[in-house]
Coordinates of C-alpha atoms in Angstrom, one line a residue:
Chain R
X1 CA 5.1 25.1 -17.5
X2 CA 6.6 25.0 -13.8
X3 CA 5.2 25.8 -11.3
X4 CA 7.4 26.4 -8.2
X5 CA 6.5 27.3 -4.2
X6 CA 8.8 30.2 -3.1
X7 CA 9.7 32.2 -0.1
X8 CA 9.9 35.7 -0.9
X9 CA 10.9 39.2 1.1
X10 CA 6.7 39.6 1.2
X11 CA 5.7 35.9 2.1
X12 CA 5.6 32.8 0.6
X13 CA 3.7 32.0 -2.8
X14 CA 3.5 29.5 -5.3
X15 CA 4.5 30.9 -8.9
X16 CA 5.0 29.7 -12.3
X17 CA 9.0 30.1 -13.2
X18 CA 9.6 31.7 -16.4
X19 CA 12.4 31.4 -18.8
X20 CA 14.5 28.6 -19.9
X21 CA 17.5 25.4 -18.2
X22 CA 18.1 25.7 -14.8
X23 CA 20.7 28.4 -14.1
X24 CA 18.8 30.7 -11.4
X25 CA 20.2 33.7 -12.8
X26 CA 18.2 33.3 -16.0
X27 CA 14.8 32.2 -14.5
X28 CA 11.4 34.7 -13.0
X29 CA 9.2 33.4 -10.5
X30 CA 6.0 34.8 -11.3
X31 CA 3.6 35.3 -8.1
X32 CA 0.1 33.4 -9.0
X33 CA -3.4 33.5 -6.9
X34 CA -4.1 30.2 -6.1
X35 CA -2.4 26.8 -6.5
X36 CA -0.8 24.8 -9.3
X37 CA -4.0 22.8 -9.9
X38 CA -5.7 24.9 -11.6
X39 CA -4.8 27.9 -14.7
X40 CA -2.6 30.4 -13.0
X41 CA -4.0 33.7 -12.0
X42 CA -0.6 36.3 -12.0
X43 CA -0.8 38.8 -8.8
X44 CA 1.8 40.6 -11.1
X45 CA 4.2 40.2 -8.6
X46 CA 7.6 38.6 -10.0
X47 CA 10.7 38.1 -8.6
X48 CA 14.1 37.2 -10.4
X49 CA 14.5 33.4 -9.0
X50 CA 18.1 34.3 -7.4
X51 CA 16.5 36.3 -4.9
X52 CA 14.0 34.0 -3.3
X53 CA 14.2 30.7 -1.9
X54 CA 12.5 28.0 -3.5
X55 CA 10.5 25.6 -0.7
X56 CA 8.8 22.4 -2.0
X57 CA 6.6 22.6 -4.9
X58 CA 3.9 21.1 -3.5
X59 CA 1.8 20.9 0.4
X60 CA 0.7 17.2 -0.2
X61 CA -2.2 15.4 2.4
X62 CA 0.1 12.1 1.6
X63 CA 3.1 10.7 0.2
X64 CA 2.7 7.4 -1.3
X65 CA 6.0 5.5 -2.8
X66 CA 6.4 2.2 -4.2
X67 CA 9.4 0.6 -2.9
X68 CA 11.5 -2.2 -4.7
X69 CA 10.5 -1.0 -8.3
X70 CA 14.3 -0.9 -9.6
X71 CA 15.5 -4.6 -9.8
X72 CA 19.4 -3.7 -9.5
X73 CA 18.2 -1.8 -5.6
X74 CA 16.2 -4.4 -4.7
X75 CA 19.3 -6.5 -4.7
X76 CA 21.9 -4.0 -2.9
X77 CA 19.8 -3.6 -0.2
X78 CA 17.9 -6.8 0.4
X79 CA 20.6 -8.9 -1.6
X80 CA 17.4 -10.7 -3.0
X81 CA 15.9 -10.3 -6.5
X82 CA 13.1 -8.5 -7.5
X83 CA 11.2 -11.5 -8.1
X84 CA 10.8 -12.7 -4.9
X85 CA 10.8 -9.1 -3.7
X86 CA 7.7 -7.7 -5.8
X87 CA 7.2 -3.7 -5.6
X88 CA 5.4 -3.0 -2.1
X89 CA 3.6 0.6 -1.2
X90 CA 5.0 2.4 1.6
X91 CA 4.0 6.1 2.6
X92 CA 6.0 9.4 3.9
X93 CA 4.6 11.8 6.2
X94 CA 4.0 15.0 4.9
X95 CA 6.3 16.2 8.1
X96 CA 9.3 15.1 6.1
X97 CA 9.0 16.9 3.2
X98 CA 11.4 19.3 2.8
X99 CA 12.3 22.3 -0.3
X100 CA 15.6 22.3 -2.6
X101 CA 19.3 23.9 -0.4
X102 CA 17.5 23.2 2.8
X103 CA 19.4 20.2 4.8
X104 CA 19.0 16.9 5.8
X105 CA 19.4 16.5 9.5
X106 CA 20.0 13.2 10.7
X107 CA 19.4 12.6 14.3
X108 CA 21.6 10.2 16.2
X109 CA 19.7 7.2 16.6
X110 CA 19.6 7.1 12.7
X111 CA 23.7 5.7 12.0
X112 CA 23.4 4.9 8.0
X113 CA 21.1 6.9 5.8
X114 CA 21.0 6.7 2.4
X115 CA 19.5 8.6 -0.4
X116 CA 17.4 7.5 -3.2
X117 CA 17.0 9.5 -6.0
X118 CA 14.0 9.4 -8.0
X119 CA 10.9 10.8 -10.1
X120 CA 7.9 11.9 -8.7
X121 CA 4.6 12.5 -10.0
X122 CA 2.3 14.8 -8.6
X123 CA -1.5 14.4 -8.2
X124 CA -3.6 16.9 -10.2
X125 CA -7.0 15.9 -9.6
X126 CA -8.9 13.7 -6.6
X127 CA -9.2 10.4 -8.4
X128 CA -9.9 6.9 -7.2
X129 CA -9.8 3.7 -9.6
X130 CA -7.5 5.2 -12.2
X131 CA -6.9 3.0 -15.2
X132 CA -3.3 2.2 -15.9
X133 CA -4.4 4.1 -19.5
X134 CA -5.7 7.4 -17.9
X135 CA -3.1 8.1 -15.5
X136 CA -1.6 11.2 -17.5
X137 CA -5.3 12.8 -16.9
X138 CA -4.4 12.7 -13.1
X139 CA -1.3 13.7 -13.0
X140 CA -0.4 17.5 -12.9
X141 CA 3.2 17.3 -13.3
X142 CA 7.1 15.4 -12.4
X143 CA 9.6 16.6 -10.1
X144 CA 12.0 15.1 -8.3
X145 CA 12.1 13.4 -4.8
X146 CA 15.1 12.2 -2.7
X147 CA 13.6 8.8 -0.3
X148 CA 16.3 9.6 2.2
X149 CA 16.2 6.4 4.1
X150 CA 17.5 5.2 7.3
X151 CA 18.7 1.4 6.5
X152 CA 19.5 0.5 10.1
X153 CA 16.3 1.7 11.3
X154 CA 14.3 0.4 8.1
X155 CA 15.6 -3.3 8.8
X156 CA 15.7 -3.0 12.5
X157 CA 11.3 -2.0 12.5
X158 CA 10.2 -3.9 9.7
X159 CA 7.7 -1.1 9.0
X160 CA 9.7 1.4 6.8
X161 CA 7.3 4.4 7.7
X162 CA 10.1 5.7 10.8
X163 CA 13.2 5.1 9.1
X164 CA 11.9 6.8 6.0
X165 CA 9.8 9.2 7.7
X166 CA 11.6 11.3 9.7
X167 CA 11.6 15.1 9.4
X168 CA 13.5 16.4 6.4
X169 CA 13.8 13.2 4.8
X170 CA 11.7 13.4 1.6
X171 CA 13.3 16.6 0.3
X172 CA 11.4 17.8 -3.2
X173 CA 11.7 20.1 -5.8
X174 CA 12.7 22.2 -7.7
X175 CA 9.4 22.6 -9.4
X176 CA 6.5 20.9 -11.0
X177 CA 6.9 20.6 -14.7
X178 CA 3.8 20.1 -16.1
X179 CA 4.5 19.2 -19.5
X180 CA 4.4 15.6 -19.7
X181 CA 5.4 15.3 -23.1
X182 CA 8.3 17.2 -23.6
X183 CA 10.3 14.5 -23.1
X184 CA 10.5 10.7 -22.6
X185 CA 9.1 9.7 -19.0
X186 CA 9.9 6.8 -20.1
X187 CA 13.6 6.7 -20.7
X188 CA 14.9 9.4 -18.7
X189 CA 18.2 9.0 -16.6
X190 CA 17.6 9.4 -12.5
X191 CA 21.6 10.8 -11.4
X192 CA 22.5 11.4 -7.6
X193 CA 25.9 13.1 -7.0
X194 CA 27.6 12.8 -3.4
X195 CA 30.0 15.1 -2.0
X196 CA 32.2 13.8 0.6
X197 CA 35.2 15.8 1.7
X198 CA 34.9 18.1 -1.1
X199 CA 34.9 15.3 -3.9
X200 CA 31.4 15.1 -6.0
X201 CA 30.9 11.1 -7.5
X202 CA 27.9 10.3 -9.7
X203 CA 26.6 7.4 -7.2
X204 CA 23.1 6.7 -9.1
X205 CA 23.0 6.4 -12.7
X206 CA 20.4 4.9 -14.2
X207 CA 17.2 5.5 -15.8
X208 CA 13.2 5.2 -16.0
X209 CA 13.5 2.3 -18.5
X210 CA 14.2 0.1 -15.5
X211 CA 11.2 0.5 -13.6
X212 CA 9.4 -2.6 -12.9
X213 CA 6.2 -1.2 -12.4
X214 CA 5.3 1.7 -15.1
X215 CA 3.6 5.2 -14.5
X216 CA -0.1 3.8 -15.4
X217 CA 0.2 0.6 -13.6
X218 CA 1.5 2.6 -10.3
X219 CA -1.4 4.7 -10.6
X220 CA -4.0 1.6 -11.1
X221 CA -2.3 0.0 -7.8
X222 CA -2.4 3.2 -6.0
X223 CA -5.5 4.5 -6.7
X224 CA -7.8 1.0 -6.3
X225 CA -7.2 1.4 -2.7
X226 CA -6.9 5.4 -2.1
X227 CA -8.1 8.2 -3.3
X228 CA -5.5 10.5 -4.2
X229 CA -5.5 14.2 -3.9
X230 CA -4.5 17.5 -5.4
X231 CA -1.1 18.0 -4.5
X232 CA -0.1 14.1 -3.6
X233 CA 3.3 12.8 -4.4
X234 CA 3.5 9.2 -5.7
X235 CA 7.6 8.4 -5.4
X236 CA 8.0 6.0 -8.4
X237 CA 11.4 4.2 -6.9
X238 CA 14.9 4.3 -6.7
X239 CA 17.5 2.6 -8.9
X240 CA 20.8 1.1 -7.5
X241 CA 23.4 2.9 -6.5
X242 CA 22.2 4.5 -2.7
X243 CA 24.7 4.9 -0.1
X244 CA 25.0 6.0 3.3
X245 CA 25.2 10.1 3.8
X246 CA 27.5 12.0 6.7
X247 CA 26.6 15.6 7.6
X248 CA 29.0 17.4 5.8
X249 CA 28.1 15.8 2.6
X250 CA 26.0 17.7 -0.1
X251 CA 23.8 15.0 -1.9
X252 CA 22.5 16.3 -5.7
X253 CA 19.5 14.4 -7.8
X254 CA 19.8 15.1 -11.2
X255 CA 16.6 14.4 -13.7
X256 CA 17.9 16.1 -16.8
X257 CA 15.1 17.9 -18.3
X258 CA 13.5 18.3 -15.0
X259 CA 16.5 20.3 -13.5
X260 CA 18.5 18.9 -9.7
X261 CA 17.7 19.1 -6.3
X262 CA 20.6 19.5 -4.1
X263 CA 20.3 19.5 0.0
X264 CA 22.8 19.5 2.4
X265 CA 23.5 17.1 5.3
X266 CA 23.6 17.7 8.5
X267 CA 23.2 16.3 12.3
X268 CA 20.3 16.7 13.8
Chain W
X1 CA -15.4 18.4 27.3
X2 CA -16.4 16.4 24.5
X3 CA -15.7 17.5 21.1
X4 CA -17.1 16.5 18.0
X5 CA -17.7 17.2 14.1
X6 CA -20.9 17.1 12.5
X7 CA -22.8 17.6 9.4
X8 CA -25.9 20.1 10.0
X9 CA -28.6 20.8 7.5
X10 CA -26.1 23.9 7.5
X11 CA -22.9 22.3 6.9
X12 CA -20.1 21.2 8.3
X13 CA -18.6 22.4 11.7
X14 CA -16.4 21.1 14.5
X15 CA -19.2 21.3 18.3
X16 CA -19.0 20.4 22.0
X17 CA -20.9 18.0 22.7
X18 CA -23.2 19.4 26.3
X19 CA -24.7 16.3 28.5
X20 CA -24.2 13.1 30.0
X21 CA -23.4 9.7 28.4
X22 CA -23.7 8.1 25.3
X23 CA -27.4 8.6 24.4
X24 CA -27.6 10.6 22.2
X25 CA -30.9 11.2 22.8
X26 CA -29.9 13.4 25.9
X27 CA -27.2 15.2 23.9
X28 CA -26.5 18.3 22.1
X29 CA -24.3 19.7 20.0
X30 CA -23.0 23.3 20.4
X31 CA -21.4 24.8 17.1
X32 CA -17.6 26.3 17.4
X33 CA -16.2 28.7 15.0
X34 CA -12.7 27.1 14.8
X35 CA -11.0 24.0 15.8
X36 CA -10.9 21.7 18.7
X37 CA -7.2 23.2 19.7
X38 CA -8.2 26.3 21.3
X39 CA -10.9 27.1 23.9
X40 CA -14.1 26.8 22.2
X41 CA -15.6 29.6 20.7
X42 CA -19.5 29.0 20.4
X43 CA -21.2 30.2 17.4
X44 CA -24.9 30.1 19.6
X45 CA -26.1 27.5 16.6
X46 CA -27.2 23.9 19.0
X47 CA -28.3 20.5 17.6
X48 CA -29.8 18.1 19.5
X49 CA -27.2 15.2 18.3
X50 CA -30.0 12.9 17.2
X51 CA -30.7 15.6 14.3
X52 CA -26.6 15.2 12.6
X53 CA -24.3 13.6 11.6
X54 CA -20.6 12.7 13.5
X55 CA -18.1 13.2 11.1
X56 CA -14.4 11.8 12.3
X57 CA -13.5 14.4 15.1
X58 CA -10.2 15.5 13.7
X59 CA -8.8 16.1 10.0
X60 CA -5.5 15.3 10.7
X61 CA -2.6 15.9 8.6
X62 CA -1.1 12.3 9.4
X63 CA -2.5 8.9 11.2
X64 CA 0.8 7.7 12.7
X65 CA 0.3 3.9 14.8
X66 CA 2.1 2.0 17.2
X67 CA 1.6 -1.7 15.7
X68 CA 2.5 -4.7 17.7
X69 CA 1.7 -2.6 21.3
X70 CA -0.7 -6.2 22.7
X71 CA 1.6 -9.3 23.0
X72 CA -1.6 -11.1 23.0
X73 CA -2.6 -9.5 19.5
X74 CA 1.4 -10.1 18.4
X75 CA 1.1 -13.9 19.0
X76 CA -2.4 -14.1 17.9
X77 CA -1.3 -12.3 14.2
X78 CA 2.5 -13.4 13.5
X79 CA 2.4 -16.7 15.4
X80 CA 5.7 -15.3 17.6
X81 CA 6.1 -13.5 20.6
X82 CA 6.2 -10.0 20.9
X83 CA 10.0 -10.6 22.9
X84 CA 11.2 -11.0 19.2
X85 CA 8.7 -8.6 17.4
X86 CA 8.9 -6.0 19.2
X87 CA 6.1 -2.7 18.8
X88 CA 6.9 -1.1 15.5
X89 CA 5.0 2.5 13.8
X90 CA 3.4 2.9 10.5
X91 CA 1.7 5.5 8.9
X92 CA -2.2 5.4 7.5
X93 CA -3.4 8.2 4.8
X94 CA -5.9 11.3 6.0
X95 CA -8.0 9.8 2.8
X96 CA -8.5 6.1 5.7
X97 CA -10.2 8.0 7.7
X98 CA -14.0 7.9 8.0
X99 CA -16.8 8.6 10.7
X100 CA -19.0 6.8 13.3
X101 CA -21.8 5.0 11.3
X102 CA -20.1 5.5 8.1
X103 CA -19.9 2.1 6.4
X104 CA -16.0 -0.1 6.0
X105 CA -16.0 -0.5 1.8
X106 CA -14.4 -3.7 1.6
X107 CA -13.1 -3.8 -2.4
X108 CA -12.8 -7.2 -3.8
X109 CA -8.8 -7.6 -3.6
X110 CA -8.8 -7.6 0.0
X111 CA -10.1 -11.2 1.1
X112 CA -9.7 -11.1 5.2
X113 CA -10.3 -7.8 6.2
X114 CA -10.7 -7.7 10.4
X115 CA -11.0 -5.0 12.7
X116 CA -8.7 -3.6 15.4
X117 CA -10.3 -2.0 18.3
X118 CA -7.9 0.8 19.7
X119 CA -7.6 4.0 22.2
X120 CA -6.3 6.8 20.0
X121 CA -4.7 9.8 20.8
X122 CA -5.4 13.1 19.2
X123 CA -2.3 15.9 18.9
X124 CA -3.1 19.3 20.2
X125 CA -0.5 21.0 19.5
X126 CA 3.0 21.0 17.2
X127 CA 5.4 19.2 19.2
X128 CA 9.2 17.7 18.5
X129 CA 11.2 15.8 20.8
X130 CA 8.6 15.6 23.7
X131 CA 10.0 14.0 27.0
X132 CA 7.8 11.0 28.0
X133 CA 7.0 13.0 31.5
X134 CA 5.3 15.2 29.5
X135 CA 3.1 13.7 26.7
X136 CA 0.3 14.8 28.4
X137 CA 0.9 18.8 27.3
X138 CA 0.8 17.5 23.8
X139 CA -2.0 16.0 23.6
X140 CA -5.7 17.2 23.1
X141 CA -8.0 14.4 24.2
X142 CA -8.7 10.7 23.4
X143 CA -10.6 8.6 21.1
X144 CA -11.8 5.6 19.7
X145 CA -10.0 4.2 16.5
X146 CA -10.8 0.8 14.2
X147 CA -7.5 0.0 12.5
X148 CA -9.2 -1.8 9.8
X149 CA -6.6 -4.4 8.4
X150 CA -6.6 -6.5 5.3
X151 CA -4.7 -9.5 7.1
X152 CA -4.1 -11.0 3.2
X153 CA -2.7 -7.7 1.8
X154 CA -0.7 -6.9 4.9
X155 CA 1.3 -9.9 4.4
X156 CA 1.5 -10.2 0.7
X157 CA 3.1 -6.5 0.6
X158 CA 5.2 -6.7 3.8
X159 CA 4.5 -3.5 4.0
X160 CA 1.2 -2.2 5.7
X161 CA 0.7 0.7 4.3
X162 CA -1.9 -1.1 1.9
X163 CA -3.3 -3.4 3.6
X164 CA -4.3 -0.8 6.6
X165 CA -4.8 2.3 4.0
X166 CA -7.5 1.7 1.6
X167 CA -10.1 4.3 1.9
X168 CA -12.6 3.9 4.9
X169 CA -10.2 1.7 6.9
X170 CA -9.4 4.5 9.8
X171 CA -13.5 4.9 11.6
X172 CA -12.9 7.2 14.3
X173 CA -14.5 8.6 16.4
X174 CA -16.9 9.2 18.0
X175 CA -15.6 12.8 20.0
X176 CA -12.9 13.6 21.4
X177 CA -12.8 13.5 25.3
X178 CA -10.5 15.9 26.4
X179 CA -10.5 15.4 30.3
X180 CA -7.4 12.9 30.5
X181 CA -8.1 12.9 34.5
X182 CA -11.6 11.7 34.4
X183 CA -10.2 7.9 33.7
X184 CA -7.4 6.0 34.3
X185 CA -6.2 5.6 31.6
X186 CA -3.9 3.4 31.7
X187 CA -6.8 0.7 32.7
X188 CA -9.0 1.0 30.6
X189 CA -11.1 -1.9 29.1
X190 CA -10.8 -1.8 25.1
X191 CA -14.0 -4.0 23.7
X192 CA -15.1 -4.8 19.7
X193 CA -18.5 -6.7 19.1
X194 CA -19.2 -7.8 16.2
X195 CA -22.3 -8.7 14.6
X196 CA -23.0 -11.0 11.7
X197 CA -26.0 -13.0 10.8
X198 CA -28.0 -10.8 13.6
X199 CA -25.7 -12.1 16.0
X200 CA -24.0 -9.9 18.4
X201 CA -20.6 -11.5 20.0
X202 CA -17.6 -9.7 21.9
X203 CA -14.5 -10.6 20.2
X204 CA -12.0 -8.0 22.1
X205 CA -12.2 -7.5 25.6
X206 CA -8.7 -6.4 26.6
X207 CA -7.8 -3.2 28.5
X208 CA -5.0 -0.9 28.5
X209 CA -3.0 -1.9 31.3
X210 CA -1.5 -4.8 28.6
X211 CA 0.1 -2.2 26.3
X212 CA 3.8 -2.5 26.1
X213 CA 4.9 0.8 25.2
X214 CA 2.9 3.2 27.7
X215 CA 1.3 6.7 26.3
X216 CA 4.3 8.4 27.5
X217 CA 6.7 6.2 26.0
X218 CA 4.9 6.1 22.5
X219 CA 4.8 10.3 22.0
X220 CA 8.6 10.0 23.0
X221 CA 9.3 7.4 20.4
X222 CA 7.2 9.5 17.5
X223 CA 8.7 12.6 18.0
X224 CA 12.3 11.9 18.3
X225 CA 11.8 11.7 14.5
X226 CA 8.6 13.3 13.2
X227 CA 6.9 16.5 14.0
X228 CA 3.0 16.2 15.1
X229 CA 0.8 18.9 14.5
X230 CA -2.9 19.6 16.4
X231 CA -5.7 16.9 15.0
X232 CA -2.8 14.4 14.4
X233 CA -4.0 10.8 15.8
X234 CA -2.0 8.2 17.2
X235 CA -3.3 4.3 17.5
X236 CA -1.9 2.9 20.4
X237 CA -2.1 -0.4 19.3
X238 CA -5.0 -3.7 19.3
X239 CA -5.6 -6.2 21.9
X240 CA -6.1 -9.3 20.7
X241 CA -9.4 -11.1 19.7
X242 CA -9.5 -9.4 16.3
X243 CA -11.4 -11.1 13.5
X244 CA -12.7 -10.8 10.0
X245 CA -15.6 -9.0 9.4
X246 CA -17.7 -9.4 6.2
X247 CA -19.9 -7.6 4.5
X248 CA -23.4 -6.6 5.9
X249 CA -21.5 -7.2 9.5
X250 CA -21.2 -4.3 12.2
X251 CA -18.4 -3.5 14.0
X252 CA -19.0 -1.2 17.5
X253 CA -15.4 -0.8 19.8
X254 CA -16.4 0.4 23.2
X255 CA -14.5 2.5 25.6
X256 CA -16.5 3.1 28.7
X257 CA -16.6 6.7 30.0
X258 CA -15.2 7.3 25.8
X259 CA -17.9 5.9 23.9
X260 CA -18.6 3.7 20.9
X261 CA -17.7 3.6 17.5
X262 CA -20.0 1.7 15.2
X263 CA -19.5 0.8 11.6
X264 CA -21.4 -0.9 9.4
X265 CA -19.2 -3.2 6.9
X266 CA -20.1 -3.0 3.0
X267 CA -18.6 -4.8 -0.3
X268 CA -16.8 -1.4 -2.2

């Protein structure tokens, strides 16, 4: 199932998309009660998905993200490996988050921001001391997160939470898909196309089978410090392949399976 | 005005706390119907404050924190001045935060766990961009925070968001004062006593006037890149003098003309 969060003529909602792929034209966003945690409850409002805006999927209290889990980024952007750079925990604000379409804006101080596309899970259930075993039980769905990152302003503070936590920069979406076994979340290629003056390159292209540390152990690490929450998004990394962003540019994450989330840039 | 949030025989409920001074012997608390960010709307329900609970003050959406503010606390942590590591912001989650009284959970992975005494500010209202002149229209009121720090963690990750985020490590508390005139408060003496072993010892007894980014200065630097929103806090940063604390210790920072914010400290 996927569950999306949409802006419609009458309000905003959240609402379970129906229909199959990704081509707008072909999908219904069906209008529920409550919120994706629990069994939808239909108002019986729907609305074909071209005609609404979809926002982020999810209102989280906290991002949390584990940084360095992709060997091949740790060493373009610390040009050190992955063994002397173990994964680290770093949280977004939830003031960055940000919906699919809805741009990037870089302010000036900021002078090369990158993107980072990767999977996301998101929280299900308040849980604390999860077992590297159990973590599916927690977990309500995937979607897809772009870490848009300031590098200047990451290396220049030391503490990551400014350069990756200014508004806009953790855009996410398009939905919440819930079923977790419908395909490998274990080998599934992360793709991040760049637009620059018209002309779209495939910049990431890797895959999930690279991650250092896996789903379960993420949520065991995660979870034996704080409790997690309905609604959380845990950013499980970014592979190699980031690069600097100019407003102008349109920057595309594609999780195939999952479906792409595509923002533009702009200045702030 | 002093406002607070309590647990009642009734429930929970933000209140104004009517009377003089700290004892709360001499105090009250008046229920509100909504939120410290408006004028206070009294529901006619009063506690004497010896008969609840103080919950933390605010829920706030983020805990954003000026680290490295006390070039005394700089050299006493990193060994280096704080000429060459200069003040820096991270980010600690809602699910930190905890009330006056209510125990620090220390959980076995974090071996030197010390406090940090600090003045923290409390949002009241959304605000982007505000102009250092003016970070007084933004704000609701003051506090007391303990920026409870794993010392181990905090340099093992790198990143702090560990280290300073396990559950129970943001006491705050215990009201917010909202009269910004009624102190200077740029001199105002910041003070943590622990006790262990039945002994009671000041550890930090610092004041304001050593900050090196001013109030002003701080809400300028935030919100050139995130947006705050009412019952957002902001830790302005520990004095030196901070030390581990163990468990069956208390912890008590003092603000005169604020208050005090005890915490017992427990194994998790």
């Amino acid at each position: 199932m996927r569950f999306a969060r949409i802006a419609t003529p009458e309000g905003l909602t959240f609402a379970v998309i129906d229909g199959e792929g990704d081509d707008h034209a072909n999908l219904t966003a069906k209008a529920i009660k409550g919120t994706p945690y629990t069994e939808p409850e239909y108002t019986g409002k729907e609305f074909p998905l071209a005609d609404v805006r979809l926002l982020a999927p999810t209102l989280p209290s906290k991002v949390v993200a584990i940084g360095r889990n992709y060997a091949d980024h740790v060493q373009e952007v610390f040009q050190q490996s992955a063994e002397h750079l173990p994964p680290t925990l770093f949280l977004k604000p939830p003031t960055s988050v940000t919906g699919p379409g809805a741009p990037i804006r870089i302010p000036d101080f900021a002078t090369k921001v990158e993107f980072e596309g990767e999977l996301a899970l998101i929280v299900g259930k308040p849980c604390k001391n999860v077992k590297a075993a159990d973590w599916k039980s927690v977990i309500r769905g995937v979607t897809i997160v772009n870490d848009v990152s300031s590098r200047d302003l990451q290396f220049a503070d030391g503490q990551w939470a400014r350069a990756k936590g200014i508004d806009t920069f953790c855009p996410l979406g398009p939905w919440i898909e819930t079923d977790l076994e419908k395909f490998e979340l274990d080998n599934l290629p992360i793709k991040a196309h760049l637009t620059h003056d018209g002309v779209t390159e495939t910049k990431q292209d890797s895959n999930s089978d690279q991650m250092i540390m896996g789903f379960g152990e993420i949520l065991e690490f995660i979870t034996a410090s704080m409790t997690l929450l309905p609604g959380d998004v845990i950013c499980t990394g970014s592979p190699a392949g980031t690069e600097a962003m100019t407003p102008g540019d349109t920057i595309a994450v594609e999780i195939p399976g999952i479906g792409v989330l595509e923002n533009p840039v702009e200045q702030a």
